């Protein structure tokens, strides 16, 4: 049928009758309901029964759970209350068939039709098979299942019910008014298929698990707020009006009082306090618990959706692979048919070139970070000589803020480049099947974007201010630019700014690109149709015309959705010790993300092909790798970036409570003075000497200034050599890293060992179901034979005495 809006486009509508559906459902081993479930209850003691009755009575007094969906608006999901078995036309009488038109749901029907189209020969020739080849060579512009009508209705769903499953999904899932309710995962699975259903199940599980992490992170932040006035270190910084700090850059940066950084010291305490170490351990354990319980949750979903015994079909070879290696063939050990073969030497050479490309792109990221470092070094001096007093007095914060924004722009630009490079390298490798291509592309894109997003954060966390030298002997880039120093209150405030700005900006940009861009495109298409055909004519368009005007699902499927959440998971766990509010920001974003994705799938995109999957694939391994990396990075953040270890060493070894085994706030008296070294102003290099002599502080030129380090005085036998306290702090830092990592890894492995992948009740249900299915199939067959026997006797036909 020709398109109403473009005569060059012709729609081919496909319909599969019952006979075709039944035949291919049997070939594809599609599991269908055949008997209602009989739930087995263990025998319980009278005492336990009484307790359960009292609990249920007490629950009746409580208000109804607001998160649960109204069961009256949801259709009866019959297949979840029935035992299922592979469909068989010979045993069709065993299955519960009320209506042949609705026995196979739309997702199953679409999957069967696609299975047929992928195996139809469209032209004489060796490889002229399948719909995908017709799409790739341009014979067809698109192929998609139809949505079930409009997602809007003039009538209320509560009074008139849902008009179709799409309308029901919009009202119960994609509408902003139900943001606080659980997702109707069974409906999502029925409409979009198991693969998309599993994504939303994982996203909902991840969001639910963020609640305790966000609560603890908020508690750590509030603990810092409540203890702010009692923090001895912040008090000493704010009262240190007589301590003059050395300039933080060459020439234009002035001397400054330590008390000028009072605000930054207080802000640092909000994130770097006594609860930080506990929170880092908690988040490392949380990541393990999240993954282990997700495995259990996935097992339950796989059981409910009949995915336990499902095995992926032998995948077809990609057309590009066939075209490249059609001359060399070998026998497929599974199908026994000849197929194209890639030589081992050719495969290795392509992998080496691909790995070299990955290494080159990582070097590009490092070069971009190096450019940001040079920008920070140059700009801090420029801002220090700025005319505006606000910027001049906060030159370091202004430098960090502008550097983070520039870094974000570079990240977004490089992401576009990385996608093209990853696509080129993956195609260069010539993967054999679509799943191999998808895994290879996923790994490259994750590696590129992870390094791109976190490289500058790693620099600030572990390198900023660590290798600067000391006044009079600064280390320089290319013997020209002096390396950037930390603020007198420490480097943690820079790390917090980096994480906070990047996280908020990236999540905002992603949400706009996910929903805003398709909305604008669809609005523009509707506007053109209204102008050409009018509102009434447009509303009478057939469903295939309306769906064609929607945006197609992106070429990589759920890749972008998973990648966004995995990168967020990394941001939430890897540097969480420096930014405890990261889980809270992630939670707020995910609550919006679930409804954004749901709205996009239901209203803005063409209906994707329903496909099956048992788990989230390669992403689970990536999540485990991030969990391991987070333990290491948080150990280094606490030991190296924060002042937790230097304070601990001072309290137990050098403070007023040294040797007493105490570490309270009273033991921190004098810590700030002990953590600062003295520098003789006359020892400045010519190119580092500040333009002012510091006479504005005492009326005469300064002789000495202070800087953050553990070094001897300029008049000691070894001027500016490391003190014994420096070596004590270094040893404590290394010891803490080793102890922290081993302790947390032991806890993680212990939790992994103690939590089984399958819940015990699920294991028992699976065993009992397998037993009951065998019994029911036998009883059903026996019942059929007995009916046939009675009918033959009634008709007076001879009957041979055979079993049973």
Coordinates of N, CA, C and O in Angstrom, one line a residue, residues 90-202:
X90 N 0.8 -31.5 18.0 CA 0.2 -32.8 18.3 C -0.5 -32.8 19.7 O -1.4 -33.6 19.9
X91 N 0.0 -32.0 20.6 CA -0.5 -31.9 22.0 C -1.2 -30.6 22.2 O -1.2 -30.1 23.3
X92 N -1.8 -30.1 21.2 CA -2.4 -28.8 21.3 C -3.6 -28.7 22.3 O -3.9 -27.7 22.9
X93 N -4.2 -29.9 22.5 CA -5.3 -30.0 23.5 C -4.8 -29.8 24.9 O -5.6 -29.6 25.8
X94 N -3.5 -29.9 25.1 CA -3.0 -29.7 26.5 C -2.9 -28.3 26.9 O -2.9 -27.9 28.1
X95 N -2.8 -27.4 25.9 CA -2.6 -26.0 26.2 C -3.9 -25.2 26.4 O -4.9 -25.6 25.8
X96 N -3.8 -24.1 27.2 CA -4.9 -23.3 27.5 C -5.1 -22.3 26.4 O -4.4 -21.3 26.3
X97 N -6.1 -22.6 25.5 CA -6.4 -21.7 24.3 C -7.8 -21.2 24.4 O -8.8 -22.0 24.1
X98 N -8.0 -20.0 24.9 CA -9.3 -19.4 24.9 C -9.6 -18.7 23.6 O -10.8 -18.7 23.1
X99 N -8.6 -18.1 23.0 CA -8.8 -17.4 21.7 C -7.5 -17.6 20.9 O -6.4 -17.1 21.3
X100 N -7.6 -18.1 19.7 CA -6.4 -18.3 18.9 C -5.8 -17.0 18.5 O -4.6 -17.0 18.2
X101 N -6.6 -16.0 18.4 CA -6.0 -14.7 18.0 C -5.1 -14.0 19.0 O -4.3 -13.2 18.7
X102 N -5.4 -14.4 20.3 CA -4.6 -13.8 21.4 C -3.7 -14.8 22.1 O -3.1 -14.5 23.1
X103 N -3.7 -16.1 21.7 CA -2.9 -17.1 22.4 C -1.5 -16.8 22.3 O -0.8 -16.8 23.3
X104 N -1.0 -16.4 21.1 CA 0.4 -15.9 21.0 C 0.3 -14.4 21.1 O -0.4 -13.7 20.4
X105 N 1.1 -13.8 22.1 CA 1.0 -12.3 22.3 C 1.8 -11.7 21.1 O 2.5 -12.3 20.4
X106 N 1.7 -10.4 21.0 CA 2.2 -9.6 19.9 C 3.7 -9.8 19.8 O 4.3 -9.8 18.7
X107 N 4.4 -9.8 21.0 CA 5.9 -9.9 21.0 C 6.3 -11.2 20.4 O 7.2 -11.3 19.5
X108 N 5.6 -12.3 20.8 CA 5.9 -13.6 20.2 C 5.6 -13.7 18.7 O 6.3 -14.3 18.0
X109 N 4.4 -13.1 18.3 CA 4.1 -13.1 16.9 C 5.1 -12.4 16.1 O 5.5 -12.9 15.0
X110 N 5.6 -11.3 16.6 CA 6.6 -10.5 15.8 C 7.9 -11.3 15.7 O 8.6 -11.3 14.7
X111 N 8.3 -12.0 16.8 CA 9.5 -12.8 16.8 C 9.4 -13.9 15.8 O 10.4 -14.2 15.1
X112 N 8.3 -14.6 15.7 CA 8.1 -15.7 14.8 C 8.1 -15.2 13.3 O 8.8 -15.8 12.5
X113 N 7.5 -14.0 13.1 CA 7.5 -13.5 11.7 C 8.9 -13.1 11.3 O 9.4 -13.3 10.2
X114 N 9.7 -12.5 12.2 CA 11.1 -12.1 12.0 C 11.9 -13.3 11.7 O 12.8 -13.3 10.9
X115 N 11.7 -14.4 12.5 CA 12.4 -15.7 12.3 C 12.2 -16.2 10.9 O 13.1 -16.7 10.2
X116 N 10.9 -16.1 10.4 CA 10.6 -16.6 9.0 C 11.3 -15.7 8.0 O 12.0 -16.2 7.1
X117 N 11.2 -14.4 8.2 CA 11.8 -13.4 7.2 C 13.4 -13.6 7.1 O 13.9 -13.3 6.1
X118 N 14.0 -13.9 8.2 CA 15.4 -14.1 8.2 C 15.9 -15.3 7.5 O 17.1 -15.4 7.2
X119 N 15.0 -16.2 7.2 CA 15.4 -17.5 6.5 C 14.7 -17.7 5.2 O 14.8 -18.7 4.6
X120 N 14.1 -16.6 4.6 CA 13.5 -16.7 3.3 C 14.5 -16.3 2.3 O 15.2 -15.3 2.4
X121 N 14.6 -17.1 1.2 CA 15.5 -16.8 0.1 C 14.8 -15.8 -0.9 O 13.7 -16.1 -1.4
X122 N 15.3 -14.7 -1.1 CA 14.7 -13.7 -1.9 C 15.2 -13.6 -3.4 O 14.6 -12.9 -4.2
X123 N 16.3 -14.4 -3.6 CA 16.9 -14.3 -5.0 C 17.8 -15.5 -5.1 O 18.3 -16.1 -4.1
X124 N 17.9 -16.0 -6.4 CA 18.8 -17.1 -6.6 C 20.3 -16.7 -6.3 O 20.7 -15.7 -6.8
X125 N 20.9 -17.5 -5.5 CA 22.3 -17.2 -5.2 C 22.6 -17.8 -3.8 O 21.8 -18.2 -3.1
X126 N 23.9 -17.8 -3.6 CA 24.4 -18.6 -2.4 C 24.0 -17.9 -1.1 O 23.6 -18.5 -0.1
X127 N 24.1 -16.6 -1.0 CA 23.9 -15.8 0.2 C 22.7 -14.9 0.1 O 22.6 -13.9 0.9
X128 N 21.8 -15.1 -0.8 CA 20.7 -14.2 -1.0 C 19.5 -14.6 -0.1 O 18.4 -15.0 -0.5
X129 N 19.7 -14.5 1.2 CA 18.8 -15.0 2.2 C 18.6 -13.9 3.3 O 19.6 -13.4 3.8
X130 N 17.4 -13.7 3.7 CA 17.2 -12.9 4.9 C 16.8 -11.5 4.8 O 17.3 -10.8 3.8
X131 N 16.0 -11.0 5.7 CA 15.6 -9.6 5.6 C 16.7 -8.6 5.9 O 16.7 -7.5 5.3
X132 N 17.6 -9.0 6.8 CA 18.7 -8.1 7.1 C 19.5 -7.7 5.9 O 20.0 -6.5 5.8
X133 N 19.7 -8.6 5.0 CA 20.5 -8.3 3.8 C 19.7 -7.3 2.9 O 20.3 -6.5 2.2
X134 N 18.4 -7.5 2.8 CA 17.6 -6.6 2.0 C 17.6 -5.2 2.6 O 17.6 -4.2 1.9
X135 N 17.7 -5.1 4.0 CA 17.8 -3.8 4.6 C 19.2 -3.2 4.4 O 19.3 -2.0 4.2
X136 N 20.2 -4.0 4.5 CA 21.6 -3.5 4.3 C 21.9 -3.0 2.9 O 22.6 -2.1 2.7
X137 N 21.3 -3.7 1.9 CA 21.5 -3.3 0.5 C 20.5 -2.2 0.0 O 20.6 -1.9 -1.2
X138 N 19.6 -1.8 0.9 CA 18.7 -0.7 0.5 C 17.4 -1.1 -0.2 O 16.7 -0.2 -0.7
X139 N 17.2 -2.4 -0.3 CA 15.9 -2.8 -1.0 C 14.7 -2.3 -0.2 O 13.7 -1.9 -0.7
X140 N 14.8 -2.4 1.2 CA 13.8 -1.9 2.1 C 14.4 -0.8 2.9 O 15.6 -0.9 3.3
X141 N 13.6 0.2 3.2 CA 14.1 1.3 4.0 C 14.0 0.9 5.5 O 14.9 1.3 6.3
X142 N 13.0 0.2 5.9 CA 12.9 -0.1 7.3 C 12.0 -1.3 7.5 O 11.2 -1.6 6.5
X143 N 12.0 -2.0 8.6 CA 11.2 -3.1 8.9 C 10.9 -3.0 10.4 O 11.8 -3.0 11.2
X144 N 9.6 -2.9 10.8 CA 9.3 -2.8 12.2 C 8.0 -3.3 12.6 O 7.1 -3.3 11.7
X145 N 7.8 -3.9 13.8 CA 6.4 -4.3 14.2 C 5.6 -3.0 14.5 O 6.1 -2.0 14.8
X146 N 4.3 -3.1 14.4 CA 3.4 -2.0 14.6 C 3.1 -1.8 16.1 O 3.0 -2.8 16.8
X147 N 3.0 -0.6 16.5 CA 2.4 -0.3 17.9 C 0.9 -0.7 17.9 O 0.3 -0.7 16.8
X148 N 0.4 -0.9 19.1 CA -1.0 -1.4 19.2 C -1.9 -0.1 19.3 O -2.5 0.1 20.4
X149 N -2.0 0.7 18.3 CA -2.8 1.8 18.4 C -2.2 3.0 19.1 O -1.0 3.1 19.3
X150 N -3.0 4.0 19.4 CA -2.6 5.2 20.1 C -2.3 5.0 21.6 O -2.9 4.1 22.2
X151 N -1.4 5.8 22.1 CA -1.1 5.7 23.5 C -1.9 6.6 24.3 O -1.8 6.6 25.6
X152 N -2.7 7.4 23.7 CA -3.6 8.4 24.4 C -5.1 8.0 24.1 O -5.4 7.3 23.1
X153 N -5.9 8.4 25.1 CA -7.4 8.1 24.9 C -8.2 9.3 25.5 O -7.7 9.9 26.5
X154 N -9.3 9.5 24.9 CA -10.2 10.6 25.5 C -10.8 10.1 26.8 O -11.2 11.0 27.6
X155 N -11.0 8.8 27.0 CA -11.6 8.3 28.2 C -10.6 8.0 29.2 O -9.5 7.6 28.9
X156 N -11.0 8.0 30.5 CA -10.1 7.7 31.6 C -9.9 6.2 31.7 O -10.8 5.4 31.5
X157 N -8.7 5.8 32.0 CA -8.4 4.4 32.1 C -9.1 3.7 33.3 O -9.4 2.6 33.3
X158 N -9.4 4.6 34.3 CA -10.0 4.0 35.5 C -11.5 3.7 35.3 O -12.1 2.8 35.9
X159 N -12.2 4.5 34.4 CA -13.6 4.3 34.1 C -13.9 3.4 32.9 O -14.8 2.6 32.9
X160 N -13.0 3.5 31.9 CA -13.3 2.8 30.6 C -12.3 1.7 30.3 O -12.4 1.0 29.4
X161 N -11.2 1.7 31.2 CA -10.2 0.7 30.9 C -9.2 1.1 29.8 O -9.4 2.1 29.2
X162 N -8.2 0.3 29.6 CA -7.2 0.6 28.6 C -7.7 0.1 27.2 O -8.3 -0.9 27.1
X163 N -7.4 1.0 26.2 CA -7.8 0.6 24.9 C -6.9 -0.4 24.2 O -7.3 -1.2 23.4
X164 N -5.6 -0.4 24.6 CA -4.7 -1.4 24.1 C -3.5 -1.4 25.1 O -3.4 -0.7 26.1
X165 N -2.6 -2.4 24.9 CA -1.4 -2.5 25.8 C -0.5 -1.3 25.7 O 0.1 -0.9 26.7
X166 N -0.4 -0.6 24.6 CA 0.4 0.6 24.5 C -0.2 1.7 25.4 O 0.5 2.4 26.1
X167 N -1.5 1.9 25.3 CA -2.2 2.9 26.2 C -2.0 2.5 27.7 O -1.8 3.4 28.5
X168 N -2.1 1.2 28.0 CA -1.9 0.7 29.4 C -0.5 1.0 29.9 O -0.3 1.5 31.0
X169 N 0.5 0.7 29.0 CA 1.9 1.0 29.4 C 2.1 2.5 29.6 O 2.8 2.9 30.5
X170 N 1.5 3.3 28.8 CA 1.7 4.8 29.0 C 1.1 5.2 30.3 O 1.8 6.0 31.0
X171 N -0.1 4.8 30.6 CA -0.7 5.2 31.9 C -0.1 4.7 33.1 O 0.0 5.3 34.1
X172 N 0.4 3.4 33.1 CA 0.9 2.7 34.2 C 2.4 2.7 34.4 O 3.0 2.3 35.4
X173 N 3.1 3.3 33.3 CA 4.6 3.1 33.3 C 5.3 4.4 32.8 O 6.2 4.9 33.4
X174 N 4.8 4.9 31.6 CA 5.6 6.0 31.0 C 5.0 7.4 31.4 O 5.7 8.4 31.1
X175 N 3.9 7.4 32.2 CA 3.4 8.7 32.6 C 4.2 9.2 33.8 O 4.6 8.5 34.7
X176 N 4.4 10.6 33.8 CA 5.1 11.1 35.0 C 4.4 11.0 36.3 O 5.0 11.1 37.3
X177 N 3.0 10.9 36.2 CA 2.3 10.8 37.4 C 2.5 9.5 38.2 O 2.1 9.4 39.4
X178 N 3.1 8.5 37.6 CA 3.4 7.2 38.3 C 4.9 7.0 38.6 O 5.3 5.9 38.7
X179 N 5.6 8.1 38.8 CA 7.1 8.0 38.9 C 7.5 7.2 40.2 O 8.5 6.7 40.3
X180 N 6.6 7.2 41.2 CA 6.9 6.6 42.5 C 6.4 5.1 42.5 O 6.7 4.4 43.5
X181 N 5.8 4.6 41.5 CA 5.3 3.3 41.5 C 6.3 2.3 40.9 O 7.2 2.6 40.1
X182 N 6.1 1.0 41.3 CA 6.9 -0.1 40.7 C 6.6 -0.2 39.2 O 5.5 0.2 38.7
X183 N 7.5 -0.7 38.4 CA 7.4 -0.9 37.0 C 6.5 -2.2 36.7 O 6.8 -3.2 37.3
X184 N 5.6 -2.1 35.8 CA 4.9 -3.3 35.3 C 5.8 -4.2 34.4 O 5.6 -4.2 33.2
X185 N 6.8 -4.9 34.9 CA 7.8 -5.5 34.1 C 7.2 -6.6 33.2 O 7.6 -6.8 32.1
X186 N 6.1 -7.3 33.7 CA 5.5 -8.3 32.9 C 4.8 -7.7 31.7 O 4.9 -8.3 30.6
X187 N 4.2 -6.6 31.8 CA 3.7 -5.9 30.7 C 4.7 -5.4 29.7 O 4.6 -5.5 28.5
X188 N 5.8 -4.9 30.2 CA 6.9 -4.5 29.4 C 7.5 -5.6 28.6 O 7.7 -5.6 27.4
X189 N 7.6 -6.8 29.3 CA 8.1 -8.0 28.6 C 7.1 -8.4 27.5 O 7.5 -8.9 26.4
X190 N 5.9 -8.4 27.8 CA 4.8 -8.8 26.9 C 4.8 -8.0 25.6 O 4.6 -8.4 24.5
X191 N 5.1 -6.7 25.8 CA 4.9 -5.7 24.7 C 6.3 -5.6 23.9 O 6.3 -5.5 22.7
X192 N 7.4 -5.5 24.6 CA 8.7 -5.2 24.0 C 9.6 -6.4 23.9 O 10.7 -6.3 23.3
X193 N 9.3 -7.5 24.7 CA 10.2 -8.6 24.7 C 11.1 -8.7 25.9 O 11.2 -7.7 26.7
X194 N 11.7 -9.9 26.0 CA 12.5 -10.1 27.3 C 13.8 -9.3 27.4 O 14.2 -8.9 28.5
X195 N 14.4 -9.0 26.2 CA 15.7 -8.2 26.3 C 15.5 -6.8 26.8 O 16.2 -6.4 27.7
X196 N 14.5 -6.1 26.4 CA 14.2 -4.8 26.9 C 13.6 -4.9 28.3 O 13.9 -4.0 29.1
X197 N 12.8 -5.9 28.5 CA 12.2 -6.1 29.9 C 13.3 -6.3 30.9 O 13.3 -5.8 32.0
X198 N 14.4 -7.0 30.5 CA 15.5 -7.2 31.4 C 16.3 -5.9 31.7 O 16.8 -5.7 32.8
X199 N 16.4 -5.1 30.7 CA 17.1 -3.8 30.9 C 16.3 -3.0 31.9 O 17.0 -2.4 32.9
X200 N 15.0 -2.9 31.8 CA 14.3 -2.1 32.8 C 14.2 -2.8 34.2 O 14.2 -2.1 35.2
X201 N 14.3 -4.1 34.2 CA 14.4 -4.8 35.5 C 15.7 -4.5 36.2 O 15.7 -4.2 37.4
X202 N 16.8 -4.5 35.4 CA 18.1 -4.1 36.0 C 18.1 -2.7 36.4 O 18.6 -2.4 37.5

